[in-house]
PDB file of C-alpha atoms in Angstrom:
ATOM      1  CA  MET Q   1      67.252   6.456  65.625  1.00 50.00           C
ATOM      2  CA  MET Q   2      64.653   5.957  68.315  1.00 49.00           C
ATOM      3  CA  TRP Q   3      62.304   8.330  66.531  1.00 46.00           C
ATOM      4  CA  VAL Q   4      62.430   6.257  63.362  1.00 43.00           C
ATOM      5  CA  CYS Q   5      61.566   3.075  65.272  1.00 45.00           C
ATOM      6  CA  CYS Q   6      58.528   4.781  66.858  1.00 43.00           C
ATOM      7  CA  ILE Q   7      57.237   5.932  63.505  1.00 48.00           C
ATOM      8  CA  GLN Q   8      57.654   2.459  61.959  1.00 50.00           C
ATOM      9  CA  ALA Q   9      55.949   0.784  65.012  1.00 48.00           C
ATOM     10  CA  ASN Q  10      53.058   3.293  64.673  1.00 49.00           C
ATOM     11  CA  ARG Q  11      52.659   2.440  60.923  1.00 52.00           C
ATOM     12  CA  ASN Q  12      52.710  -1.338  61.694  1.00 50.00           C
ATOM     13  CA  GLU Q  13      50.098  -0.892  64.377  1.00 52.00           C
ATOM     14  CA  SER Q  14      47.725   0.939  62.015  1.00 52.00           C
ATOM     15  CA  VAL Q  15      48.173  -1.749  59.297  1.00 47.00           C
ATOM     16  CA  THR Q  16      47.450  -4.428  61.849  1.00 50.00           C
ATOM     17  CA  ARG Q  17      44.290  -2.677  62.944  1.00 52.00           C
ATOM     18  CA  GLU Q  18      43.178  -2.403  59.317  1.00 53.00           C
ATOM     19  CA  ILE Q  19      43.774  -6.087  58.700  1.00 52.00           C
ATOM     20  CA  ILE Q  20      41.913  -7.073  61.844  1.00 54.00           C
ATOM     21  CA  SER Q  21      38.930  -4.862  61.109  1.00 54.00           C
ATOM     22  CA  THR Q  22      38.456  -6.223  57.505  1.00 57.00           C
ATOM     23  CA  GLY Q  23      37.234  -9.764  57.076  1.00 57.00           C
ATOM     24  CA  HIS Q  24      39.347 -12.467  55.628  1.00 62.00           C
ATOM     25  CA  GLY Q  25      38.229 -14.169  52.448  1.00 66.00           C
ATOM     26  CA  ARG Q  26      39.316 -17.601  53.644  1.00 66.00           C
ATOM     27  CA  SER Q  27      37.299 -20.677  53.016  1.00 65.00           C
ATOM     28  CA  LYS Q  28      37.221 -23.829  55.154  1.00 63.00           C
ATOM     29  CA  ARG Q  29      40.158 -26.137  54.138  1.00 64.00           C
ATOM     30  CA  THR Q  30      39.877 -29.827  53.736  1.00 60.00           C
ATOM     31  CA  LEU Q  31      42.386 -32.512  52.819  1.00 68.00           C
ATOM     32  CA  VAL Q  32      41.462 -34.306  49.585  1.00 72.00           C
ATOM     33  CA  TYR Q  33      43.601 -36.946  47.927  1.00 76.00           C
ATOM     34  CA  THR Q  34      44.083 -37.755  44.282  1.00 77.00           C
ATOM     35  CA  PHE Q  35      41.762 -40.248  42.596  1.00 77.00           C
ATOM     36  CA  ASN Q  36      42.481 -43.979  43.495  1.00 79.00           C
ATOM     37  CA  SER Q  37      44.963 -43.150  46.316  1.00 83.00           C
ATOM     38  CA  CYS Q  38      45.005 -45.475  49.322  1.00 85.00           C
ATOM     39  CA  SER Q  39      46.706 -45.963  52.601  1.00 87.00           C
ATOM     40  CA  GLY Q  40      47.581 -49.266  54.244  1.00 90.00           C
ATOM     41  CA  VAL Q  41      48.626 -50.794  57.490  1.00 91.00           C
ATOM     42  CA  LEU Q  42      50.647 -54.019  57.677  1.00 91.00           C
ATOM     43  CA  PHE Q  43      51.305 -55.965  60.797  1.00 91.00           C
ATOM     44  CA  ALA Q  44      53.549 -59.027  60.577  1.00 91.00           C
ATOM     45  CA  LEU Q  45      54.245 -61.500  63.373  1.00 90.00           C
ATOM     46  CA  SER Q  46      57.104 -63.888  62.729  1.00 89.00           C
ATOM     47  CA  ILE Q  47      57.831 -66.825  65.021  1.00 88.00           C
ATOM     48  CA  PRO Q  48      61.039 -68.862  64.688  1.00 86.00           C
ATOM     49  CA  LEU Q  49      60.606 -72.638  64.644  1.00 86.00           C
ATOM     50  CA  VAL Q  50      63.251 -74.508  66.573  1.00 84.00           C
ATOM     51  CA  ILE Q  51      64.697 -77.014  64.091  1.00 84.00           C
ATOM     52  CA  THR Q  52      68.436 -77.723  64.458  1.00 86.00           C
ATOM     53  CA  GLY Q  53      70.515 -76.821  61.494  1.00 85.00           C
ATOM     54  CA  ARG Q  54      67.787 -74.694  59.811  1.00 85.00           C
ATOM     55  CA  ASN Q  55      66.455 -71.197  60.049  1.00 85.00           C
ATOM     56  CA  ILE Q  56      62.715 -71.526  59.575  1.00 87.00           C
ATOM     57  CA  PHE Q  57      60.127 -68.860  60.553  1.00 88.00           C
ATOM     58  CA  MET Q  58      56.381 -69.044  60.619  1.00 88.00           C
ATOM     59  CA  SER Q  59      54.766 -65.724  59.700  1.00 89.00           C
ATOM     60  CA  TYR Q  60      51.311 -64.267  60.185  1.00 89.00           C
ATOM     61  CA  ASN Q  61      50.532 -61.194  58.191  1.00 90.00           C
ATOM     62  CA  PHE Q  62      47.562 -58.885  58.758  1.00 89.00           C
ATOM     63  CA  GLU Q  63      47.015 -56.131  56.201  1.00 91.00           C
ATOM     64  CA  ALA Q  64      44.360 -53.377  56.017  1.00 89.00           C
ATOM     65  CA  ASN Q  65      43.982 -51.009  53.043  1.00 87.00           C
ATOM     66  CA  TYR Q  66      41.914 -47.895  53.089  1.00 84.00           C
ATOM     67  CA  ASN Q  67      40.806 -45.839  50.132  1.00 81.00           C
ATOM     68  CA  MET Q  68      41.508 -42.184  50.732  1.00 80.00           C
ATOM     69  CA  PRO Q  69      38.665 -39.635  50.278  1.00 74.00           C
ATOM     70  CA  THR Q  70      38.555 -37.793  46.891  1.00 73.00           C
ATOM     71  CA  ASP Q  71      35.533 -35.632  47.827  1.00 70.00           C
ATOM     72  CA  SER Q  72      35.438 -33.168  50.725  1.00 65.00           C
ATOM     73  CA  THR Q  73      31.943 -34.303  51.718  1.00 65.00           C
ATOM     74  CA  ASP Q  74      33.506 -37.556  52.960  1.00 61.00           C
ATOM     75  CA  PHE Q  75      34.727 -35.561  55.907  1.00 60.00           C
ATOM     76  CA  THR Q  76      31.517 -33.730  56.623  1.00 62.00           C
ATOM     77  CA  GLN Q  77      28.997 -36.486  55.872  1.00 57.00           C
ATOM     78  CA  GLY Q  78      31.027 -39.527  56.861  1.00 56.00           C
ATOM     79  CA  ILE Q  79      31.449 -42.801  55.073  1.00 54.00           C
ATOM     80  CA  LEU Q  80      27.799 -43.066  54.136  1.00 54.00           C
ATOM     81  CA  LYS Q  81      26.214 -40.116  52.404  1.00 54.00           C
ATOM     82  CA  LYS Q  82      23.405 -38.198  54.010  1.00 49.00           C
ATOM     83  CA  GLY Q  83      20.620 -40.150  52.276  1.00 52.00           C
ATOM     84  CA  ASP Q  84      21.907 -43.428  53.646  1.00 50.00           C
ATOM     85  CA  ASN Q  85      22.321 -42.088  57.253  1.00 48.00           C
ATOM     86  CA  ASP Q  86      18.656 -41.036  57.302  1.00 46.00           C
ATOM     87  CA  GLN Q  87      17.573 -44.547  56.322  1.00 46.00           C
ATOM     88  CA  ILE Q  88      19.879 -46.331  58.711  1.00 51.00           C
ATOM     89  CA  HIS Q  89      19.037 -44.283  61.728  1.00 48.00           C
ATOM     90  CA  GLU Q  90      15.374 -43.659  61.057  1.00 48.00           C
ATOM     91  CA  ALA Q  91      14.304 -44.103  64.677  1.00 51.00           C
ATOM     92  CA  GLU Q  92      16.933 -41.652  65.883  1.00 52.00           C
ATOM     93  CA  ALA Q  93      15.917 -39.180  63.178  1.00 49.00           C
ATOM     94  CA  ARG Q  94      12.318 -39.252  64.465  1.00 50.00           C
ATOM     95  CA  LYS Q  95      13.475 -38.703  67.996  1.00 53.00           C
ATOM     96  CA  THR Q  96      15.495 -35.626  67.092  1.00 52.00           C
ATOM     97  CA  ARG Q  97      12.558 -34.212  65.169  1.00 50.00           C
ATOM     98  CA  ASP Q  98      10.287 -34.536  68.279  1.00 52.00           C
ATOM     99  CA  ILE Q  99      12.749 -32.796  70.668  1.00 53.00           C
ATOM    100  CA  SER Q 100      12.218 -29.029  70.766  1.00 48.00           C
ATOM    101  CA  ALA Q 101      15.028 -26.651  69.809  1.00 48.00           C
ATOM    102  CA  SER Q 102      15.135 -25.208  73.304  1.00 51.00           C
ATOM    103  CA  ALA Q 103      16.069 -28.497  74.969  1.00 56.00           C
ATOM    104  CA  ALA Q 104      19.655 -28.933  76.011  1.00 57.00           C
ATOM    105  CA  PRO Q 105      21.598 -31.366  73.786  1.00 60.00           C
ATOM    106  CA  VAL Q 106      22.165 -34.770  75.379  1.00 58.00           C
ATOM    107  CA  PRO Q 107      25.505 -36.437  74.520  1.00 61.00           C
ATOM    108  CA  LYS Q 108      24.837 -39.520  72.470  1.00 63.00           C
ATOM    109  CA  ARG Q 109      26.619 -42.794  72.916  1.00 63.00           C
ATOM    110  CA  PHE Q 110      27.785 -44.431  69.703  1.00 66.00           C
ATOM    111  CA  SER Q 111      26.532 -47.976  69.436  1.00 74.00           C
ATOM    112  CA  ILE Q 112      26.686 -50.579  66.745  1.00 76.00           C
ATOM    113  CA  SER Q 113      23.834 -53.090  66.467  1.00 81.00           C
ATOM    114  CA  ARG Q 114      23.316 -55.985  64.163  1.00 83.00           C
ATOM    115  CA  LYS Q 115      20.332 -54.148  62.724  1.00 86.00           C
ATOM    116  CA  LYS Q 116      22.490 -51.177  61.704  1.00 87.00           C
ATOM    117  CA  VAL Q 117      25.198 -53.467  60.236  1.00 86.00           C
ATOM    118  CA  TYR Q 118      22.615 -55.470  58.254  1.00 89.00           C
ATOM    119  CA  ARG Q 119      20.973 -52.237  57.060  1.00 89.00           C
ATOM    120  CA  THR Q 120      24.293 -50.736  55.972  1.00 89.00           C
ATOM    121  CA  ILE Q 121      25.262 -53.957  54.085  1.00 89.00           C
ATOM    122  CA  GLU Q 122      21.712 -54.061  52.544  1.00 91.00           C
ATOM    123  CA  LEU Q 123      21.981 -50.480  51.300  1.00 90.00           C
ATOM    124  CA  ASN Q 124      25.456 -50.983  49.857  1.00 89.00           C
ATOM    125  CA  LEU Q 125      24.305 -54.147  48.030  1.00 90.00           C
ATOM    126  CA  GLN Q 126      21.314 -52.253  46.645  1.00 90.00           C
ATOM    127  CA  ARG Q 127      23.637 -49.416  45.513  1.00 89.00           C
ATOM    128  CA  TYR Q 128      25.446 -51.982  43.282  1.00 87.00           C
ATOM    129  CA  GLY Q 129      22.178 -53.518  41.870  1.00 88.00           C
ATOM    130  CA  PHE Q 130      21.837 -56.591  44.110  1.00 90.00           C
ATOM    131  CA  ALA Q 131      18.749 -57.598  46.080  1.00 90.00           C
ATOM    132  CA  GLY Q 132      20.154 -56.542  49.481  1.00 88.00           C
ATOM    133  CA  LYS Q 133      17.690 -58.091  51.953  1.00 90.00           C
ATOM    134  CA  ARG Q 134      17.525 -61.412  50.051  1.00 92.00           C
ATOM    135  CA  CYS Q 135      21.317 -61.604  49.973  1.00 91.00           C
ATOM    136  CA  ILE Q 136      21.657 -61.003  53.682  1.00 91.00           C
ATOM    137  CA  LEU Q 137      18.956 -63.531  54.542  1.00 91.00           C
ATOM    138  CA  ARG Q 138      20.589 -66.130  52.364  1.00 91.00           C
ATOM    139  CA  MET Q 139      23.961 -65.487  53.927  1.00 88.00           C
ATOM    140  CA  ILE Q 140      22.519 -65.937  57.364  1.00 89.00           C
ATOM    141  CA  CYS Q 141      20.841 -69.242  56.376  1.00 91.00           C
ATOM    142  CA  ASP Q 142      23.989 -70.561  54.495  1.00 89.00           C
ATOM    143  CA  LEU Q 143      26.314 -69.780  57.438  1.00 87.00           C
ATOM    144  CA  ALA Q 144      23.884 -71.401  59.904  1.00 87.00           C
ATOM    145  CA  GLU Q 145      23.717 -74.533  57.769  1.00 89.00           C
ATOM    146  CA  THR Q 146      27.436 -74.772  56.924  1.00 86.00           C
ATOM    147  CA  PRO Q 147      29.724 -72.762  59.281  1.00 83.00           C
ATOM    148  CA  LEU Q 148      32.973 -71.433  57.942  1.00 81.00           C
ATOM    149  CA  ALA Q 149      35.930 -73.645  58.802  1.00 74.00           C
ATOM    150  CA  HIS Q 150      39.219 -72.589  60.302  1.00 72.00           C
ATOM    151  CA  GLU Q 151      40.898 -72.277  56.853  1.00 76.00           C
ATOM    152  CA  ASN Q 152      39.111 -68.952  56.212  1.00 80.00           C
ATOM    153  CA  GLY Q 153      41.131 -67.093  58.779  1.00 81.00           C
ATOM    154  CA  VAL Q 154      40.196 -63.805  60.500  1.00 83.00           C
ATOM    155  CA  LEU Q 155      37.777 -62.712  57.738  1.00 84.00           C
ATOM    156  CA  GLY Q 156      35.895 -66.043  58.025  1.00 84.00           C
ATOM    157  CA  ASP Q 157      35.625 -65.612  61.810  1.00 84.00           C
ATOM    158  CA  VAL Q 158      34.325 -62.093  61.420  1.00 83.00           C
ATOM    159  CA  LEU Q 159      31.690 -63.174  58.847  1.00 84.00           C
ATOM    160  CA  GLN Q 160      30.635 -66.027  61.039  1.00 85.00           C
ATOM    161  CA  LEU Q 161      30.320 -63.669  64.024  1.00 84.00           C
ATOM    162  CA  ILE Q 162      28.224 -61.091  62.145  1.00 84.00           C
ATOM    163  CA  PHE Q 163      25.881 -63.439  60.328  1.00 85.00           C
ATOM    164  CA  THR Q 164      25.168 -66.023  63.069  1.00 82.00           C
TER     165      THR Q 164
END
């Protein structure tokens, strides 16, 4: 019985060596969702109002919906495709071209500036056929002249913050 186990173990070892020595035909795997799929997050805050004889609640709902990627390049190139990234970060692209290949890589800090936000919005407006720069300049002037009131909620506050 022991002799049979030794022979089987020897066979398994030779098969394992053969598998390790030959390359695997695996490709890099990515997670891609079906067309028009989305994911969402909902946060609801409910506050009871103290009124005798009644059950009344005041509720605040915050919802965020995200379209899921249908192309694997969304993972490798990010939200903006490669052409857009070069235009948004032109100064950084010039810096990286000047640095020699032998220099040690310096860890970069991610920073968001108004210029990058405006440039991103401009490129996306141009992608859909609008005059991007004119639209942004008009939005800045309109919000400076007539600020968004409290009725516009969180989105109005964010727009007011970005464009003023």
